[in-house]
Coordinates of C-alpha atoms in Angstrom, one line a residue:
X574 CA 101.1 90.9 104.4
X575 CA 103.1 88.5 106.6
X576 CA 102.1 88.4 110.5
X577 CA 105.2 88.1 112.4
X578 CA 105.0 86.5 115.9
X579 CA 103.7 88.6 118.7
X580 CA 105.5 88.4 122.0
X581 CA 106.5 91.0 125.2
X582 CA 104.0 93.7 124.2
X583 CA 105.1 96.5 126.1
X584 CA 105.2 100.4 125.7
X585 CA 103.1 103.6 125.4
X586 CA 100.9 104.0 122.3
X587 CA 98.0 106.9 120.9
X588 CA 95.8 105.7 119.2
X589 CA 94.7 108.0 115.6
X590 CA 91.8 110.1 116.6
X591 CA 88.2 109.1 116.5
X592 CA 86.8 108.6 113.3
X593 CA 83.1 109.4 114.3
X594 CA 84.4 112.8 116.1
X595 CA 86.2 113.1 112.9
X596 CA 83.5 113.1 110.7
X597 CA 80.7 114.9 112.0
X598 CA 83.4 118.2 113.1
X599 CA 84.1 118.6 109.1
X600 CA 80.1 118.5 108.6
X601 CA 79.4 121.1 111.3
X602 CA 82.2 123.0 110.8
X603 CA 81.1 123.2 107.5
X604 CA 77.4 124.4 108.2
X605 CA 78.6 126.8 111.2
X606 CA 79.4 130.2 110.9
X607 CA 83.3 131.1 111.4
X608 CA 86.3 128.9 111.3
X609 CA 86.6 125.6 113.0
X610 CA 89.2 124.1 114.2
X611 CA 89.8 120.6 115.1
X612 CA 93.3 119.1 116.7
X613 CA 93.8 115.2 116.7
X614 CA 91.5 115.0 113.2
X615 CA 91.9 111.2 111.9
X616 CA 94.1 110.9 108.6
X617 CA 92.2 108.0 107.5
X618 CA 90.8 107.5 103.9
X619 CA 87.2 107.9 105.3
X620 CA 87.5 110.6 107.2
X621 CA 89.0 112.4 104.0
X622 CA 86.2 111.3 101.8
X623 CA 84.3 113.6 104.5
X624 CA 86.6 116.5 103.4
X625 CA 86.4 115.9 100.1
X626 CA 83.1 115.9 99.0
X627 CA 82.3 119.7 101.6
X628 CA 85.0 121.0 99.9
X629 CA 83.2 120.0 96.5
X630 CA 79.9 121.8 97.9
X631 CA 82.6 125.1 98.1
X632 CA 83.5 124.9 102.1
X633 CA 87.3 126.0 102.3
X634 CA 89.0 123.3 104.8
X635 CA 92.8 123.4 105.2
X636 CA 94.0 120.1 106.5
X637 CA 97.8 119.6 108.2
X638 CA 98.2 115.9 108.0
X639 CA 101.3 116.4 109.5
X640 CA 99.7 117.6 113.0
X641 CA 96.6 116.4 112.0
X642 CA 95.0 120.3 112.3
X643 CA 91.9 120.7 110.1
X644 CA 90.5 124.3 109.7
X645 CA 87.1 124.2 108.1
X646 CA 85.9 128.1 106.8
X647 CA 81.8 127.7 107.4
X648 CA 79.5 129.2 105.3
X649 CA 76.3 128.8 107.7
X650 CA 73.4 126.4 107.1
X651 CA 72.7 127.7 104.0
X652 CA 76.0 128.3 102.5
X653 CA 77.0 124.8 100.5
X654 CA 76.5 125.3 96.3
X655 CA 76.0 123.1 94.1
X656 CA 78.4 120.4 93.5
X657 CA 79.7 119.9 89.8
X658 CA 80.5 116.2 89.5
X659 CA 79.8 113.2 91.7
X660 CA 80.0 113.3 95.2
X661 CA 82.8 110.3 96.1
X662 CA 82.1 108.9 99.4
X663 CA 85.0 106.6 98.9
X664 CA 84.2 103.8 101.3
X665 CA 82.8 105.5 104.2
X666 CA 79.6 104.7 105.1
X667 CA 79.2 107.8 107.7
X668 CA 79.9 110.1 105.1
X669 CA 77.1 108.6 102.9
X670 CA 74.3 108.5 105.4
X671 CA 75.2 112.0 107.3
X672 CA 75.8 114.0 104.5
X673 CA 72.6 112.9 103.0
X674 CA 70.8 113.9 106.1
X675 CA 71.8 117.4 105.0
X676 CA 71.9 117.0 101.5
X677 CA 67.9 116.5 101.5
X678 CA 67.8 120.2 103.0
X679 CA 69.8 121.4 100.0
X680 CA 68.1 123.5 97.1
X681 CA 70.1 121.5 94.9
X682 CA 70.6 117.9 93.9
X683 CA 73.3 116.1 94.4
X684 CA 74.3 112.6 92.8
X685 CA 76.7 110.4 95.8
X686 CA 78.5 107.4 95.0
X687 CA 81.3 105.2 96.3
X688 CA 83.4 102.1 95.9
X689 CA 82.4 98.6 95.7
X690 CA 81.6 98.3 99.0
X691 CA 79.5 101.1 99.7
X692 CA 77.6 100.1 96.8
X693 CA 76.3 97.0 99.0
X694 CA 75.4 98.9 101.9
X695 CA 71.7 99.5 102.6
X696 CA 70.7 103.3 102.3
X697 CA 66.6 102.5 102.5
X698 CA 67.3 102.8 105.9
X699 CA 68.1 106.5 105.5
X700 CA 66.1 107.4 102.8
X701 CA 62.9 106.3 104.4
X702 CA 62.9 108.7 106.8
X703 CA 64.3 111.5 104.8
X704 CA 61.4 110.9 102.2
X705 CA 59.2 110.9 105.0
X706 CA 60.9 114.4 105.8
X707 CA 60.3 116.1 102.5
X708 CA 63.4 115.0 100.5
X709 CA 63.4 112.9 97.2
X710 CA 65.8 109.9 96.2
X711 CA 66.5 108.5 93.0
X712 CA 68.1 105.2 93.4
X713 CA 70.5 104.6 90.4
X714 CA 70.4 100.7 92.1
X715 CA 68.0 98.0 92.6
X716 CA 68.5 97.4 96.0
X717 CA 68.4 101.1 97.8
X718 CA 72.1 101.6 97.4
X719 CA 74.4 103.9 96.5
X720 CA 74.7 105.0 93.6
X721 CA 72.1 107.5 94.1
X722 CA 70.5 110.8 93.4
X723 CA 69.1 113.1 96.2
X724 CA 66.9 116.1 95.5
X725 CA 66.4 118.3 98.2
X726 CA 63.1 119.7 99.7
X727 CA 61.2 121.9 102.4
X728 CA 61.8 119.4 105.4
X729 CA 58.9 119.3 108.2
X730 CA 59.8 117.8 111.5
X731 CA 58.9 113.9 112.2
X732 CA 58.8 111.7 115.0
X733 CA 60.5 108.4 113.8
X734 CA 60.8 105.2 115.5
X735 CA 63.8 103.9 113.8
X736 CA 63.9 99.9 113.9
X737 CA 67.6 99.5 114.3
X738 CA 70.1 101.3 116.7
X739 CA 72.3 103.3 114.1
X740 CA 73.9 106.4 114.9
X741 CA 74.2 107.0 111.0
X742 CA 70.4 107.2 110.7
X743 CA 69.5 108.7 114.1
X744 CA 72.6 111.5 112.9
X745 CA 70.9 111.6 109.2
X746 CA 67.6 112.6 110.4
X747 CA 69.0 114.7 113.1
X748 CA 71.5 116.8 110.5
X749 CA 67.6 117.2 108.3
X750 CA 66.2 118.1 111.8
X751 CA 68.1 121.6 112.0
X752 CA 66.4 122.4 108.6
X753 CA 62.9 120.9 109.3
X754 CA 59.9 123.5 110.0
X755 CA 58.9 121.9 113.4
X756 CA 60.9 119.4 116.1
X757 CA 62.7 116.1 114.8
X758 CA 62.8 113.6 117.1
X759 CA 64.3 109.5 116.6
X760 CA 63.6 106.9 119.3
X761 CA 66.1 104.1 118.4
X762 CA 65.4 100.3 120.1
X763 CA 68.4 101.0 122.0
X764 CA 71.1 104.0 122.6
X765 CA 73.5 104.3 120.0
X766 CA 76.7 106.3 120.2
X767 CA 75.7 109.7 121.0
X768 CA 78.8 112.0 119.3
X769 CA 75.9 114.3 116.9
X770 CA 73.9 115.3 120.2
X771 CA 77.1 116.2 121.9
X772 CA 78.4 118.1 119.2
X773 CA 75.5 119.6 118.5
X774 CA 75.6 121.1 121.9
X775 CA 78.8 122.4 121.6
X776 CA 77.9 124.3 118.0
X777 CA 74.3 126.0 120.1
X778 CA 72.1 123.2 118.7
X779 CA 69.4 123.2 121.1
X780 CA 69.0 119.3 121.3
X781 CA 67.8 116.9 124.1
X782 CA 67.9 113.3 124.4
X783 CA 66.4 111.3 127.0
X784 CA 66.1 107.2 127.1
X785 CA 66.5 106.7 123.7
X786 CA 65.1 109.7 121.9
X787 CA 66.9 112.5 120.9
X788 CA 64.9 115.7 119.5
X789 CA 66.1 118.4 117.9
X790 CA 64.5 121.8 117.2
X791 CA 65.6 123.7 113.8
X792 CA 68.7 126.0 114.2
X793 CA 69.1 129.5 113.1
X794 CA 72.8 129.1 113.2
X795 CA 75.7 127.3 114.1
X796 CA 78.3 128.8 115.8
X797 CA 82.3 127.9 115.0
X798 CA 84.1 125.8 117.4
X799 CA 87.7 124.3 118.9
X800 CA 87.4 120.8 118.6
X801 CA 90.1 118.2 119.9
X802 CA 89.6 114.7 118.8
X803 CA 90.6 112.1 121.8
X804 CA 92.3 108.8 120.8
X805 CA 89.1 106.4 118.9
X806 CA 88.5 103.1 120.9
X807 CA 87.6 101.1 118.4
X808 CA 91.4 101.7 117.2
X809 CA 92.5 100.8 120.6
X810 CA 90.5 98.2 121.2
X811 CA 93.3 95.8 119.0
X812 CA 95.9 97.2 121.2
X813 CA 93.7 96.5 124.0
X814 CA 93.2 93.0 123.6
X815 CA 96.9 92.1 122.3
X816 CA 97.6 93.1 125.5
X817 CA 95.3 91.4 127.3
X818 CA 96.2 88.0 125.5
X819 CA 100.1 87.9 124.7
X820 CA 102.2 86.6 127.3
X821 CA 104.2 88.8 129.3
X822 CA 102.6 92.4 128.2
X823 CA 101.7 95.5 129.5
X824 CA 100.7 98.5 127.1
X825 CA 99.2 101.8 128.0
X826 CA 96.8 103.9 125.1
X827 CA 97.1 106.8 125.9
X828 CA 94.0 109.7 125.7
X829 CA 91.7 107.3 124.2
X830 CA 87.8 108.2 124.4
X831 CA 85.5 106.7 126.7
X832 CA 82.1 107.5 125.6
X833 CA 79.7 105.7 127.7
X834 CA 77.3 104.8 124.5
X835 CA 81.2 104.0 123.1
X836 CA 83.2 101.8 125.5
X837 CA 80.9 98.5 125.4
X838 CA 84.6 96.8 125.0
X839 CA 85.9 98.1 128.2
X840 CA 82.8 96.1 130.0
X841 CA 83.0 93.0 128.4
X842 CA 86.8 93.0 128.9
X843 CA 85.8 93.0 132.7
X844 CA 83.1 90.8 132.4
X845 CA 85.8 88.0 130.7
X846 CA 88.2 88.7 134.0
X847 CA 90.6 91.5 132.4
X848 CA 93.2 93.2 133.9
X849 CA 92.5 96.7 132.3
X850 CA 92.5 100.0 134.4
X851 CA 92.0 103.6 133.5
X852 CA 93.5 107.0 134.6
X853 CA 94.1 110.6 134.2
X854 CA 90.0 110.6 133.2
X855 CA 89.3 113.9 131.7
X856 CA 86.4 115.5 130.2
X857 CA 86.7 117.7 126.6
X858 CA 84.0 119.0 124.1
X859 CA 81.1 116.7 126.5
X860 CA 83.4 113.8 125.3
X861 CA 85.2 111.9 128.1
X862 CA 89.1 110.6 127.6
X863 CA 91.4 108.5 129.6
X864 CA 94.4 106.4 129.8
X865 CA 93.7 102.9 129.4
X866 CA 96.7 100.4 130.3
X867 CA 95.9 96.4 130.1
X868 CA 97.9 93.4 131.1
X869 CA 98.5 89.7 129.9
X870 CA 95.1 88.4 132.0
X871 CA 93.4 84.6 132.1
X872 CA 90.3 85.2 130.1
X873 CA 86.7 83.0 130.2
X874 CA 84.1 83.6 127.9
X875 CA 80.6 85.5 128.6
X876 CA 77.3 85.8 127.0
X877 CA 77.5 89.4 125.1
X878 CA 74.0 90.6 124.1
X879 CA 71.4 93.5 124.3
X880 CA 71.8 96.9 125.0
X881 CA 75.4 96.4 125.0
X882 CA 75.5 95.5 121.5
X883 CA 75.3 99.4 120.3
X884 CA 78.5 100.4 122.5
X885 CA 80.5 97.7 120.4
X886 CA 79.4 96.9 117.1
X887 CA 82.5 97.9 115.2
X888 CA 85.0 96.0 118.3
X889 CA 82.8 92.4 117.8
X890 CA 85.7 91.5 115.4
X891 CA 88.2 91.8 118.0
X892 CA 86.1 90.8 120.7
X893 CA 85.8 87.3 118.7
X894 CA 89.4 87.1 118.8
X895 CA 89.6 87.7 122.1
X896 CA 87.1 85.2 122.7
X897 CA 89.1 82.7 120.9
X898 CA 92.0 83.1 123.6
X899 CA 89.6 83.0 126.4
X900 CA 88.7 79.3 128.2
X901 CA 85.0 78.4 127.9
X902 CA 82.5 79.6 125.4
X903 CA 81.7 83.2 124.6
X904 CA 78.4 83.3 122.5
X905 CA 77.6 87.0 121.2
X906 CA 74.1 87.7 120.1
X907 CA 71.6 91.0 118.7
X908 CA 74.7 91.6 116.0
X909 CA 72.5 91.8 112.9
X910 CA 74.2 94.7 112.2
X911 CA 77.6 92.9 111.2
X912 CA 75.9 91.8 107.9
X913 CA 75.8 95.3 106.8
X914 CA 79.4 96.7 107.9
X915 CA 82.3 97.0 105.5
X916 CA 81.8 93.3 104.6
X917 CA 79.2 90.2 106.7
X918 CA 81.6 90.6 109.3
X919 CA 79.5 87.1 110.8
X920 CA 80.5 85.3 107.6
X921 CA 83.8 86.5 107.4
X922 CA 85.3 86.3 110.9
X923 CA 83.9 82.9 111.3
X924 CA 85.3 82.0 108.1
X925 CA 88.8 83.0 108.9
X926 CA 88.7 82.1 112.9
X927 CA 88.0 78.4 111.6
X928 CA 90.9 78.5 109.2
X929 CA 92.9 79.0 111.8
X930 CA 91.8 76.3 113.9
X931 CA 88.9 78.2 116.1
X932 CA 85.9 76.7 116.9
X933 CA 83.6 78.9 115.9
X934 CA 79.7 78.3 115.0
X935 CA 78.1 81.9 113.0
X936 CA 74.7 81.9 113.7
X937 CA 71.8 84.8 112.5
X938 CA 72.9 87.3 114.7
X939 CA 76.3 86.8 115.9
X940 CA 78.3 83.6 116.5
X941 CA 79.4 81.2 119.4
X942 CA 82.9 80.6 119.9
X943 CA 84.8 78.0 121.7
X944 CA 88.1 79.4 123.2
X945 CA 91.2 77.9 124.1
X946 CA 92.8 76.0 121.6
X947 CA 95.4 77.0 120.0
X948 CA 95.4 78.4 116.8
X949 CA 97.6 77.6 113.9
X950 CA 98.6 80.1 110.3
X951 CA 96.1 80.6 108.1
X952 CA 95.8 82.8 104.3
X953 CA 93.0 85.6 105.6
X954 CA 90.5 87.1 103.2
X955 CA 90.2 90.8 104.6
X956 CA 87.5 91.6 102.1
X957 CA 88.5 95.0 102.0
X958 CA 87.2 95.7 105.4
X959 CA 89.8 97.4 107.6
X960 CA 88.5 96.0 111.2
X961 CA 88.8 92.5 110.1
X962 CA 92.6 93.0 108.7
X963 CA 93.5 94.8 112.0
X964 CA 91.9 91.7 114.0
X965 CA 93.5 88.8 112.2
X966 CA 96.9 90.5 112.9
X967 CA 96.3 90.5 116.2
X968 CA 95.2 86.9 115.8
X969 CA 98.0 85.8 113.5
X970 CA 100.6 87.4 115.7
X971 CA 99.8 84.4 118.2
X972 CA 99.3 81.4 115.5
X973 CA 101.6 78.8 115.2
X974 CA 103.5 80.0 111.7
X975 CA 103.2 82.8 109.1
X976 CA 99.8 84.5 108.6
X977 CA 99.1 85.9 105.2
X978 CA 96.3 89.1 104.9
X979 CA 95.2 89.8 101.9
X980 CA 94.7 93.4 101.0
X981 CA 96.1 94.4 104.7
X982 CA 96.6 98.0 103.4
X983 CA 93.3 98.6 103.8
X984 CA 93.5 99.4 107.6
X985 CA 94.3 102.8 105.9
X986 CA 90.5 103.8 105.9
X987 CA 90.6 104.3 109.8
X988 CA 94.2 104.0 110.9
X989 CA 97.4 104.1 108.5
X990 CA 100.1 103.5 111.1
X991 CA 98.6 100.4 112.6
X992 CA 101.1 97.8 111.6
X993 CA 104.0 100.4 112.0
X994 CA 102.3 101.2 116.1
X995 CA 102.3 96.7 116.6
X996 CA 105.6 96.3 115.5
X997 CA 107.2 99.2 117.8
X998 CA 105.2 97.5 120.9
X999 CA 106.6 94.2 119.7
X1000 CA 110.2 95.6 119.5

């Protein structure tokens, strides 16, 4: 795809609803009793990779992609069968470590696979623990990655000190936790986005977090629930930082969700001098929404590190571009975690940030990036990975010339209209 130029960004935008909300509503709608249903559900390929493979375990879900309605018909926590066939995670990695969390409760086996990408993702991570819990994993690959079999067991409770902030495995463990014979609790190095414990609340989960343990004590039921899906900020976080770096712009995303273990981008916005402001704040289903409206602001880089690195991961992409706009040197660090994503987001974005002219050094756990030269059109390798398309058309939009994307469709696994939503801004 060809990246036109990028100029006068101005308008009203929502953003496609929040693909972790997404995700984990099918699951528990699935396991509670009664009908769920969710408003604002995300379209993207992901998030129906999620539908599919519950509706292959014999949970009834009518999805409207039209109003993006999902009703999911529970069967209770002991109410999925058998699946006949492969379950096809497509390439979302939520659905492979969640689902497995309460696959290894199952009294059945189950066999989950996906596409090339999720076939380099690291599972260990989830199947420790799980093994630890009573559940046993064939891996069909070498390296603890999908393809792989789960066989599912009498869970007991653990305690686990996980070594990396995931909400993927904390949510794993957690979704084992309600079938366990005793309390599960995980104690992460630092928070990570806290949308399971929040929805588990809101299904009569009795869970508790506090610092950065959550523990959860085995349910007798789960109750059905209305769920509405606010606008997901990692989606507007591209519109967010066009905004903040084309001349002459203003944009307002409207009903976008502010998480506090979610909105790390909102901070270091402000950090780099931003001029970003939120309104109408509301709170629905424990999960806090507002309107967020940015304008064209003089940017200077910032150290981006720690704690903070949880509330951002999937937004460093975007972040780098922003920090490639900004004057002085932004340095982000404690991003291991980019290896592992859809692609090695470190190697990739530096890759493509120095084609086009950035001065950009990757380093182990993140990269340092000199800002403020202008960047010139480049060919960009997406490598399948959706936030990396979505960032370099941002990028190219502001290059001197014609950027090319490879494989830019793939911005379909978490938001389908985004190169239909730039262009209208740009109009």
């Amino acid at each position: 795809m060809i990246i036109s130029h990028l100029s006068n960004l101005h308008g009203e935008i929502i953003v496609p609803g929040d693909k972790s909300i997404s995700h984990r509503s099918i699951m528990l709608g699935s396991l509670a009793e009664g009908t769920t249903e969710v408003t604002g559900f995300l379209q993207g390929a992901d998030c129906l990779s999620s539908i599919a493979c519950f509706e292959k375990m014999g949970i009834e879900i009518e999805n409207n992609p039209i109003n993006n309605m999902v009703k999911i018909r529970g069967k209770g926590l002991h109410g999925l069968t058998a699946p006949a066939g492969v379950l096809d995670v497509g390439n979302s990695g939520t659905t492979t470590r969640l689902m497995s969390g309460i696959l290894a409760a199952q009294p059945f086996s189950s066999k989950v696979d996906g596409d090339a990408s999720i076939r380099k993702r690291p599972m260990g991570r989830i199947m420790t623990p799980l093994s630890e819990m009573g559940a046993s994993f064939e891996s069909l690959a070498t390296d603890k990655c999908a393809p792989f079999i789960i066989h599912g067991g009498k869970l007991h409770g653990i305690a686990y000190n996980s070594p990396v902030a995931s909400a993927q495995v904390k949510s794993a463990i957690l979704l084992a936790g309600l079938y366990a014979d005793g309390v599960t609790s995980v104690t992460e190095p630092y928070l990570s986005r806290n949308h399971t414990e929040l929805m588990f609340e809101e299904f009569g989960v009795d869970i508790k977090s506090q610092g950065t343990t959550a523990t959860v004590t085995p349910a007798n039921k789960l109750t059905a629930q209305h769920i509405h899906v606010p606008g997901d900020i990692s989606s507007a976080a591209y519109f967010i930082v066009a905004g903040l770096i084309t001349p002459n712009s203003e944009i307002t995303i409207k009903n976008v969700g502010i998480n506090p273990t979610r909105d790390g981008i909102l901070t270091v916005c402000k950090m780099m001098g931003a001029d970003i402001k939120l309104s109408n704040v509301k709170d629905d289903i424990g999960e806090p929404v507002a309107d967020i409206t940015v304008s064209t602001s003089s940017l200077h880089g910032c150290v981006i590190e720690g704690d903070i690195i949880p509330k951002l991961i999937d937004e460093i992409p975007i972040i780098a571009v922003m920090a490639a706009f900004a004057d002085g040197t932004t340095i982000i660090k404690d991003a291991q975690e980019l290896k592992v994503k859809e692609s090695n987001r470190i190697d990739v974005m530096s890759t493509n940030l120095s084609a086009m002219g950035v001065d950009v050094e990757p380093t182990d756990d993140g990269m340092i990036i000199k800002g403020g030269k202008p960047l010139h059109a480049a060919t960009i390798d997406s490598k399948l990975d959706h936030r990396i398309a979505m960032s370099f058309a941002i990028a190219g939009g502001l290059a001197d010339g014609e950027t090319n994307i490879l494989d830019a469709e793939c911005v379909n696994i978490s938001y389908p209209s985004f190169y239909e939503d730039l262009a209208r801004l740009n109009s």
